[in-house]
CSV table of C-alpha atoms and ligand atoms in Angstrom, one decimal:
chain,number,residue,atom,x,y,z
X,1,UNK,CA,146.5,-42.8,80.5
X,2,UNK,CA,144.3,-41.5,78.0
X,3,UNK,CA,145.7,-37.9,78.7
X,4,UNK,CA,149.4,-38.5,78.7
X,5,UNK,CA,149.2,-40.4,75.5
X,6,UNK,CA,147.4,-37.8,74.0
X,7,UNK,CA,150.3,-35.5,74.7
X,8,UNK,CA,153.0,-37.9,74.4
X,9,UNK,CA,152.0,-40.0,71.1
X,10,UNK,CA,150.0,-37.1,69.1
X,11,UNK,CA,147.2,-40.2,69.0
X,12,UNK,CA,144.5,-41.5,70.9
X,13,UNK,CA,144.5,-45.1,72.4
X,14,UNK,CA,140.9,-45.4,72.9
X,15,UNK,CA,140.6,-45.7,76.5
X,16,UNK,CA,137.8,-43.8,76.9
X,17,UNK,CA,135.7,-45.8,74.6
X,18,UNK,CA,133.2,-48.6,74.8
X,19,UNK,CA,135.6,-51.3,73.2
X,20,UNK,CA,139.1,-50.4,74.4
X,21,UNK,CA,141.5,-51.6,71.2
X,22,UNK,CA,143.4,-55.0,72.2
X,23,UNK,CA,146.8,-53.0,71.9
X,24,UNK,CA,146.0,-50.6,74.5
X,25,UNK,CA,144.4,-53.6,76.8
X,26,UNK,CA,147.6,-55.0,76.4
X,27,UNK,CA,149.5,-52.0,77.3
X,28,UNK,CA,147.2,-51.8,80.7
X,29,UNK,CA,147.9,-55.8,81.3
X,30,UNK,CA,151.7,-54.7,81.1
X,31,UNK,CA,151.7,-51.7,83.2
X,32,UNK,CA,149.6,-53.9,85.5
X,33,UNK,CA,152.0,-56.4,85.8
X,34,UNK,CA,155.0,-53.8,86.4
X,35,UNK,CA,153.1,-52.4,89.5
X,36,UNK,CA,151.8,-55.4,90.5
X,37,UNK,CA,155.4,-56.6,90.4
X,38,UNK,CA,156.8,-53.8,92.3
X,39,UNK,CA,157.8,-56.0,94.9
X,40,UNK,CA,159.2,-58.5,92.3
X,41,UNK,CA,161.0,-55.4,90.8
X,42,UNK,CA,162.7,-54.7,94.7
X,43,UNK,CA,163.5,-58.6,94.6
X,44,UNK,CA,164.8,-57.7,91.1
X,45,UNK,CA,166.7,-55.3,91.9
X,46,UNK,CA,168.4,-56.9,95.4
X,47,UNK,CA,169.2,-60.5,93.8
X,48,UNK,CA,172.5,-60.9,92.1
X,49,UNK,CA,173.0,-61.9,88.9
X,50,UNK,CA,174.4,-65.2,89.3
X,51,UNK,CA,171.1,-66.4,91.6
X,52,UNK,CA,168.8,-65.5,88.9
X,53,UNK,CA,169.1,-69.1,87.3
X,54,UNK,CA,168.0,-70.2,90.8
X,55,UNK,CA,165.2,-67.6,91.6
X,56,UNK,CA,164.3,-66.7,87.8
X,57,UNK,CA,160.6,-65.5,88.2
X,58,UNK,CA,161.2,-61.9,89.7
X,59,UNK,CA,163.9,-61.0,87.4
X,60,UNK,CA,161.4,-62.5,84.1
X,61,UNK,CA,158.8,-60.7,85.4
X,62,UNK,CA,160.3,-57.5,85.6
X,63,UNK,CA,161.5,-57.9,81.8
X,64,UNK,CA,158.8,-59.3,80.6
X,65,UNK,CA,156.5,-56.5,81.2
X,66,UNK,CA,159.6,-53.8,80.5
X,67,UNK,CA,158.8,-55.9,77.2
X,68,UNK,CA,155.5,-55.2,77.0
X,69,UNK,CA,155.3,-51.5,77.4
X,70,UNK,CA,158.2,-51.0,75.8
X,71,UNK,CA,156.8,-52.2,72.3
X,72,UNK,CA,153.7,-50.6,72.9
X,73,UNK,CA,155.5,-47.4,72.6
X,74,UNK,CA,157.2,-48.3,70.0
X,75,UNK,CA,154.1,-48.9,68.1
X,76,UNK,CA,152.9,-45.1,68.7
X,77,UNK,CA,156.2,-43.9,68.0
X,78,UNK,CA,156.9,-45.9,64.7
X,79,UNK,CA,153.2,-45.1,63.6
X,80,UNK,CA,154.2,-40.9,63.9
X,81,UNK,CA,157.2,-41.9,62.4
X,82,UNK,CA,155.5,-43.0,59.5
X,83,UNK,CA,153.0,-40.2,59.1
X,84,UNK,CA,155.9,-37.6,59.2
X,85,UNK,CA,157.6,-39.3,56.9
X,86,UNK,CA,154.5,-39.3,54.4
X,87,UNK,CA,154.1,-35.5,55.1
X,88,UNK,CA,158.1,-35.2,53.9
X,89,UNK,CA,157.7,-37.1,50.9
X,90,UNK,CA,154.5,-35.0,50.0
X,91,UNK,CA,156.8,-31.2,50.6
X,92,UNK,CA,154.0,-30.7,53.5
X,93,UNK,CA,155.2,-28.8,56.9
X,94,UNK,CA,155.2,-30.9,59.5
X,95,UNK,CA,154.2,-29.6,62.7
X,96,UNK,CA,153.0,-31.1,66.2
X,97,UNK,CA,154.8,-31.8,69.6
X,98,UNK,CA,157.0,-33.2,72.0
X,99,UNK,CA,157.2,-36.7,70.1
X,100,UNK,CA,157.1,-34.7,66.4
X,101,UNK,CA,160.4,-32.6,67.9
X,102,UNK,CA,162.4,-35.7,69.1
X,103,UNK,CA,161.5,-37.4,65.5
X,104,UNK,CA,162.3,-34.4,63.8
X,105,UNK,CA,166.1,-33.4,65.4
X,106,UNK,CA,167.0,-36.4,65.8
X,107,UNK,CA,168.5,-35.1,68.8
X,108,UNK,CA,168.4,-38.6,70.4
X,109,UNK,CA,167.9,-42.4,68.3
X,110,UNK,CA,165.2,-43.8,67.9
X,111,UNK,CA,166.1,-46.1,70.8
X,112,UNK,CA,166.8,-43.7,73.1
X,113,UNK,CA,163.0,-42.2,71.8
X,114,UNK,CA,160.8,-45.6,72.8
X,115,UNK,CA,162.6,-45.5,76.4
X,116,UNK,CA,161.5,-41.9,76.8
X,117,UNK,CA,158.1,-42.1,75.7
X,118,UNK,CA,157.6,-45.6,77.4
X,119,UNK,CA,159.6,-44.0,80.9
X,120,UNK,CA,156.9,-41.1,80.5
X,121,UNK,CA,154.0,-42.7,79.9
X,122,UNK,CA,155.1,-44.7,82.8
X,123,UNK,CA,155.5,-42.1,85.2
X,124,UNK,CA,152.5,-40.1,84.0
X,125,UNK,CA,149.6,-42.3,84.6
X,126,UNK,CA,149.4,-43.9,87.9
X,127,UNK,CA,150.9,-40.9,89.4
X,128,UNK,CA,148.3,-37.9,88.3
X,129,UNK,CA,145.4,-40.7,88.7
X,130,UNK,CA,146.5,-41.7,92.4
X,131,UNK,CA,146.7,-38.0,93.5
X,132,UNK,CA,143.1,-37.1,91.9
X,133,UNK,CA,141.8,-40.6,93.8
X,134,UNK,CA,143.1,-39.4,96.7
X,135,UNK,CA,141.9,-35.2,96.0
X,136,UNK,CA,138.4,-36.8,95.4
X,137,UNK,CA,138.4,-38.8,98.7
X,138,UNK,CA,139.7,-36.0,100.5
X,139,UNK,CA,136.5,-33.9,99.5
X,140,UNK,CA,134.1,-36.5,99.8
X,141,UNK,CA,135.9,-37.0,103.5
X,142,UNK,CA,135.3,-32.8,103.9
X,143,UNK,CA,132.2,-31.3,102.4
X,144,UNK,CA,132.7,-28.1,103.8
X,145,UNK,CA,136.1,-27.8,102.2
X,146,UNK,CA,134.2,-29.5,98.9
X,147,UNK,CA,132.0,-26.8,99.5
X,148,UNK,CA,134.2,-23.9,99.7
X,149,UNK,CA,136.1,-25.2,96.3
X,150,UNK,CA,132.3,-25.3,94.9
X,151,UNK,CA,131.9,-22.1,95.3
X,152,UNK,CA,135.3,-20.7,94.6
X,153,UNK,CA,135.0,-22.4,90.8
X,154,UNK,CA,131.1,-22.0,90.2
X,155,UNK,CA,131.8,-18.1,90.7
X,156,UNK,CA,134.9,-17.9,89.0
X,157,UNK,CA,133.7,-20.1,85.9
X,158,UNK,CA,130.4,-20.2,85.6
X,159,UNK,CA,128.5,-23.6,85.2
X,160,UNK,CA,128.3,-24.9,81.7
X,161,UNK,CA,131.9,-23.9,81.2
X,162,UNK,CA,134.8,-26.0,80.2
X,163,UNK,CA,137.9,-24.8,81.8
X,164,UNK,CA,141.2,-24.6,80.6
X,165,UNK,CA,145.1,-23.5,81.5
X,166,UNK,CA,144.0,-19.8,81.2
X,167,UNK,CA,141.2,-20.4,84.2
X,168,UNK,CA,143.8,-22.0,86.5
X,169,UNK,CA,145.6,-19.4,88.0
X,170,UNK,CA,142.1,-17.7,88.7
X,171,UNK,CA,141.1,-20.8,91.2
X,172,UNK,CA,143.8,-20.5,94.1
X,173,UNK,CA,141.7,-23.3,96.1
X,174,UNK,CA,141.7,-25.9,92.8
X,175,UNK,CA,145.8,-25.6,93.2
X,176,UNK,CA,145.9,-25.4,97.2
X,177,UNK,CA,143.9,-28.7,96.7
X,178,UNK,CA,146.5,-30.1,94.6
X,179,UNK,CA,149.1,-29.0,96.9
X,180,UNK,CA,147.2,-30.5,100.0
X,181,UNK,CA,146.5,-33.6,98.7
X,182,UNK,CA,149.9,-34.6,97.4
X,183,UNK,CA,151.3,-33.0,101.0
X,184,UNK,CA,148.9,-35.5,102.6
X,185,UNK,CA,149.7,-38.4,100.2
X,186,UNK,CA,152.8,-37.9,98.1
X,187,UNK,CA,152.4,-40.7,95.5
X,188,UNK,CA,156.5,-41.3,96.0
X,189,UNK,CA,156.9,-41.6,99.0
X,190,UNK,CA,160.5,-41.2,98.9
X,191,UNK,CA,163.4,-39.5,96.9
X,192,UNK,CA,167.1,-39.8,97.0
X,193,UNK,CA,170.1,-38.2,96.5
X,194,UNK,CA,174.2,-39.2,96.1
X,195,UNK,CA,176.1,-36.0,98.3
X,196,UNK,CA,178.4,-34.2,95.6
X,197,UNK,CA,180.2,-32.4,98.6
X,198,UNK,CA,180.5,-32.7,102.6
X,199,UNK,CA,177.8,-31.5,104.1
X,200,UNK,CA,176.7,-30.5,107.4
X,201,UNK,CA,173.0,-30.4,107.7
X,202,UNK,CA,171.1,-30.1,111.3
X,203,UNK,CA,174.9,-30.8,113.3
X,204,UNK,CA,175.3,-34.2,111.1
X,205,UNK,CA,178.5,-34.4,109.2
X,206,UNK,CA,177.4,-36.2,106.1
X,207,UNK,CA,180.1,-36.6,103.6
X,208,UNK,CA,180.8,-36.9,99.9
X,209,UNK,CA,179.2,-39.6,98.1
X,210,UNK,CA,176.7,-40.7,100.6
X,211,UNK,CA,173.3,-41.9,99.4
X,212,UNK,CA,170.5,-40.0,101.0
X,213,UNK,CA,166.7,-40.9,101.1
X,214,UNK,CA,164.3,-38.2,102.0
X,215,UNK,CA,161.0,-39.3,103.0
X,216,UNK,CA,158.1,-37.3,102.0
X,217,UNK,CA,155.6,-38.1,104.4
X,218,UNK,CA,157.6,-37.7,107.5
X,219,UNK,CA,158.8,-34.0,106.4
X,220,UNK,CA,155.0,-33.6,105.0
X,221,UNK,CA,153.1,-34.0,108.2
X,222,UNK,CA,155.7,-32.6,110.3
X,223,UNK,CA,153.9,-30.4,112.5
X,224,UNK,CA,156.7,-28.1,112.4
X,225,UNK,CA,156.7,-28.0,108.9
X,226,UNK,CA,152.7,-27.4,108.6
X,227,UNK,CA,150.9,-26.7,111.7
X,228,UNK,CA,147.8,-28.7,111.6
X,229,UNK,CA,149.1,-31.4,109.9
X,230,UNK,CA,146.6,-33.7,110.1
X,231,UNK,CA,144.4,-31.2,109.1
X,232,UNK,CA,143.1,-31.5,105.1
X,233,UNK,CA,143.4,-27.2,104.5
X,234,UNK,CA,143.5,-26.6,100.5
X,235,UNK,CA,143.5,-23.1,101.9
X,236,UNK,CA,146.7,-23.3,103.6
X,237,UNK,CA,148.6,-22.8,100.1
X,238,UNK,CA,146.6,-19.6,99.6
X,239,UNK,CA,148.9,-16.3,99.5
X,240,UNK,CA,147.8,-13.5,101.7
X,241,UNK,CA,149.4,-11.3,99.2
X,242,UNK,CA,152.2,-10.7,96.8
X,243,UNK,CA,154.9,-10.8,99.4
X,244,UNK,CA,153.4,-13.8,100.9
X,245,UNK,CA,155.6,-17.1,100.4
X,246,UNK,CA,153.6,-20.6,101.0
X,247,UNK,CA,156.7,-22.4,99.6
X,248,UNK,CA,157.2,-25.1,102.2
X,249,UNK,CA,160.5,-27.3,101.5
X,250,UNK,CA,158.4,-29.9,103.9
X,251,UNK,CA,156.5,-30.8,100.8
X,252,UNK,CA,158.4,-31.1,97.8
X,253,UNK,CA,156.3,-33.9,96.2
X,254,UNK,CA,157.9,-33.6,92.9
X,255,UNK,CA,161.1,-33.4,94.2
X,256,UNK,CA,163.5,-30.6,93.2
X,257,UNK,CA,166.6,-29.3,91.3
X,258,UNK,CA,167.9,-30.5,88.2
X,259,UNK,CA,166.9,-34.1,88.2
X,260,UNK,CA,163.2,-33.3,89.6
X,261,UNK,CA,160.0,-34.3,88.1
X,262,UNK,CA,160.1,-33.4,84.3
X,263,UNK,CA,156.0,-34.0,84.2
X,264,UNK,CA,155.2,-31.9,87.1
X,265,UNK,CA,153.8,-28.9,84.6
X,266,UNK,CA,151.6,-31.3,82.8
X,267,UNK,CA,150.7,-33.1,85.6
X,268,UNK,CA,149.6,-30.3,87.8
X,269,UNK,CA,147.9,-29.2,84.5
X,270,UNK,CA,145.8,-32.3,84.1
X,271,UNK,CA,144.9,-32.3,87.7
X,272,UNK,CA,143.7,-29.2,88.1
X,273,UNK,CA,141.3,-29.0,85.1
X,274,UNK,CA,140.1,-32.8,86.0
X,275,UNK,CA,139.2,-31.7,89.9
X,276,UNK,CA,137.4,-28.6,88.1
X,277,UNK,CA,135.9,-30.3,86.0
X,278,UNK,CA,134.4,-32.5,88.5
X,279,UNK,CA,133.2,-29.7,90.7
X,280,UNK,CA,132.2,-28.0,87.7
X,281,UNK,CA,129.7,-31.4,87.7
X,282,UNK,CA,128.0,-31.0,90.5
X,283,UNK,CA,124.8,-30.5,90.3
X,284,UNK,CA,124.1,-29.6,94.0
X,285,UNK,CA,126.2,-28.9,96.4
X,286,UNK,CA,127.1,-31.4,99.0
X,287,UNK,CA,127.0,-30.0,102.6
X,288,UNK,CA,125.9,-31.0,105.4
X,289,UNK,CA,126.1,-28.9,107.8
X,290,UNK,CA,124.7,-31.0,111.0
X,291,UNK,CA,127.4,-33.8,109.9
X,292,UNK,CA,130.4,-34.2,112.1
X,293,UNK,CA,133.9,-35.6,110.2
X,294,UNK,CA,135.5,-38.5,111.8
S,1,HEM,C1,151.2,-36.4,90.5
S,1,HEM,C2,152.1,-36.5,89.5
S,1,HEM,C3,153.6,-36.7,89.7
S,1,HEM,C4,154.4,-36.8,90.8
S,1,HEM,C5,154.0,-36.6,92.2
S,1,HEM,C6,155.7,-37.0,90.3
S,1,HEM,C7,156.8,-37.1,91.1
S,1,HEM,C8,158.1,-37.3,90.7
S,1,HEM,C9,159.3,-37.3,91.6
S,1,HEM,C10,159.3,-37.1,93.1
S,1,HEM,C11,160.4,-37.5,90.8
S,1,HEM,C12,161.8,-37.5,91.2
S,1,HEM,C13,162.4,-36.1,91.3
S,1,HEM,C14,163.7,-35.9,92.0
S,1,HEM,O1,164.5,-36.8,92.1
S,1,HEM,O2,163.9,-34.7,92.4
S,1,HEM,C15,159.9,-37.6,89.4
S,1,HEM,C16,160.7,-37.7,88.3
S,1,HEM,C17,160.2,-37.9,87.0
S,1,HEM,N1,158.9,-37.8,86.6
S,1,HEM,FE1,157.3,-37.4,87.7
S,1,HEM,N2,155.7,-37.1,89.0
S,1,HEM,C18,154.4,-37.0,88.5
S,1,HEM,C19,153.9,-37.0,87.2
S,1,HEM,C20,154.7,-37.2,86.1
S,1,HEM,C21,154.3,-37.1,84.7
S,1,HEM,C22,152.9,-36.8,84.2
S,1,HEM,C23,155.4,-37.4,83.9
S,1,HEM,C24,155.4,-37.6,82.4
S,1,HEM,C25,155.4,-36.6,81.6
S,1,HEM,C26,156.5,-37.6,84.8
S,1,HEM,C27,157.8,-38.0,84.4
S,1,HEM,C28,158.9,-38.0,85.2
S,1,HEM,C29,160.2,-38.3,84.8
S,1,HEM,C30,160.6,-38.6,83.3
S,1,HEM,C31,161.1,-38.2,85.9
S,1,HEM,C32,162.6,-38.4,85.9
S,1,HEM,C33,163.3,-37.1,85.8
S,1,HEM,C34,164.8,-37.2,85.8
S,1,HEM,O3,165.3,-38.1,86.3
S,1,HEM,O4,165.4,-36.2,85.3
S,1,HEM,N3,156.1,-37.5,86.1
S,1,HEM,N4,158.5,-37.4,89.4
């Protein structure tokens, strides 16, 4: 969380520190309540309007913490708002990023602004920190694989190093690990899709305007998709050579096309310099060889 608002707000919400700030305690309450409500949110979604006088709480819920994040962003966004405004009035350049571009065209309202930074934020925090839960079980599960990524990054890097984008596309394993781990458990665990055109895909006539939903996991540990399935192989991503093409439309965990995942770059960014990081922070490596894996 403390990443993506970093990129997202050009500010810090203190996450990290000893005393988290109410504000952002409140934003983690809100975000909270949203997940916790997912269910309520599927209730949400399936009850018609005219029952929700009846059945109010899941529909209440669901706004109420849309609410809550919602003016949390608003808070960072108004607050940039401000400074670039101060910078304006002064005849100072204003520079920064993504948030300092929308402010600055105008291409969208301000409106439209808070529902993109609060949908991002959204989207950004639960997915990249699920995924590196799930990267560090997976080594803890597999020390010889924790062992082989050890090595891979302790040679590459160095200890004592602090890696950044320039070091990732020198640690093939850090990315197959990535790739592996969101194969294994794709945080969505589902995508859909409205047919623009008949279709016939695998002798099914499917036509126009169906609604499609494509489930991650079964195509993911397909054994005809990846041999092995069940097997936890970081190395399995690795390309032999340059002709050599691991792209496996099996795994596709941040979807694809036009409408897919507009994080993925940061995401995949963030992932692989925490997981290095945290290898990086090993003081010993952990095998053991006599140990046999459940
Ligand atoms: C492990 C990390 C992540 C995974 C696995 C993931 C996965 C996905 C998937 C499957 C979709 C739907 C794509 C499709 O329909 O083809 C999606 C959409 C989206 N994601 Fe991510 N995501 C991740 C991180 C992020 C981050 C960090 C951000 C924020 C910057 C983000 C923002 C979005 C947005 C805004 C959409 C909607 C895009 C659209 O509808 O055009 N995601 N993501």
């Amino acid at each position: 969380m403390e990443g993506m608002a970093a990129i997202l707000y050009e500010d810090r919400l203190g996450c990290l520190e000893n005393e988290i700030p109410q504000k952002s305690q409140d934003y983690i309450a809100a975000l909270h309540l949203m997940f916790s409500s997912f269910k309520m949110t599927m209730y949400a979604g399936a009850i018609p309007k005219w029952l929700r006088t009846i059945i109010p709480r899941p529909w209440e819920e669901f706004c109420s913490s849309w609410d809550g994040l919602f003016s949390f962003s608003q808070i960072h966004v108004d607050k940039r708002l401000g400074e670039i405004q101060d910078l304006v009035s002064r005849g100072e350049e204003v520079k920064g990023g993504l948030l300092t571009h929308m402010l600055v065209t105008r291409e969208m309202n301000l409106e439209e602004i808070y529902a993109n930074m609060t949908e991002m934020l959204l989207a950004g925090v639960d997915t990249t920190s699920f995924t590196l839960s799930w990267a560090c079980y997976l080594l803890a599960r597999h020390p010889e694989v924790q062992q082989e990524i050890y090595e891979e990054v302790t040679r590459t890097l160095g200890h004592g190093t602090i890696p950044t984008a320039d070091d990732v596309p020198r640690l093939p394993l850090i990315r197959g690990l990535v790739k592996e781990t969101l194969r294994m458990f794709p945080v969505l665990p589902g995508n859909g899709r409205v047919t623009q055109d008949d279709l016939v895909v695998g002798g099914y006539f499917i036509p126009k305007g169906t609604q499609l939903a494509l489930c991650h996991y079964s195509t993911s540990m397909d054994q005809d998709n990846f041999p092995g399935a069940d097997d936890f192989r970081p190395d399995r991503w690795i390309r032999k050579d340059a002709t050599d093409r691991v792209d496996n439309f099996g795994s596709i965990p941040f979807g694809y096309g036009i409408r897919s995942c507009i994080g993925r770059r940061i995401a995949e960014l963030e992932m692989h310099l925490a997981l290095t990081q945290l290898i990086l922070s090993i003081n010993q490596p952990a095998v053991f060889p006599d140990r046999k894996q459940p």
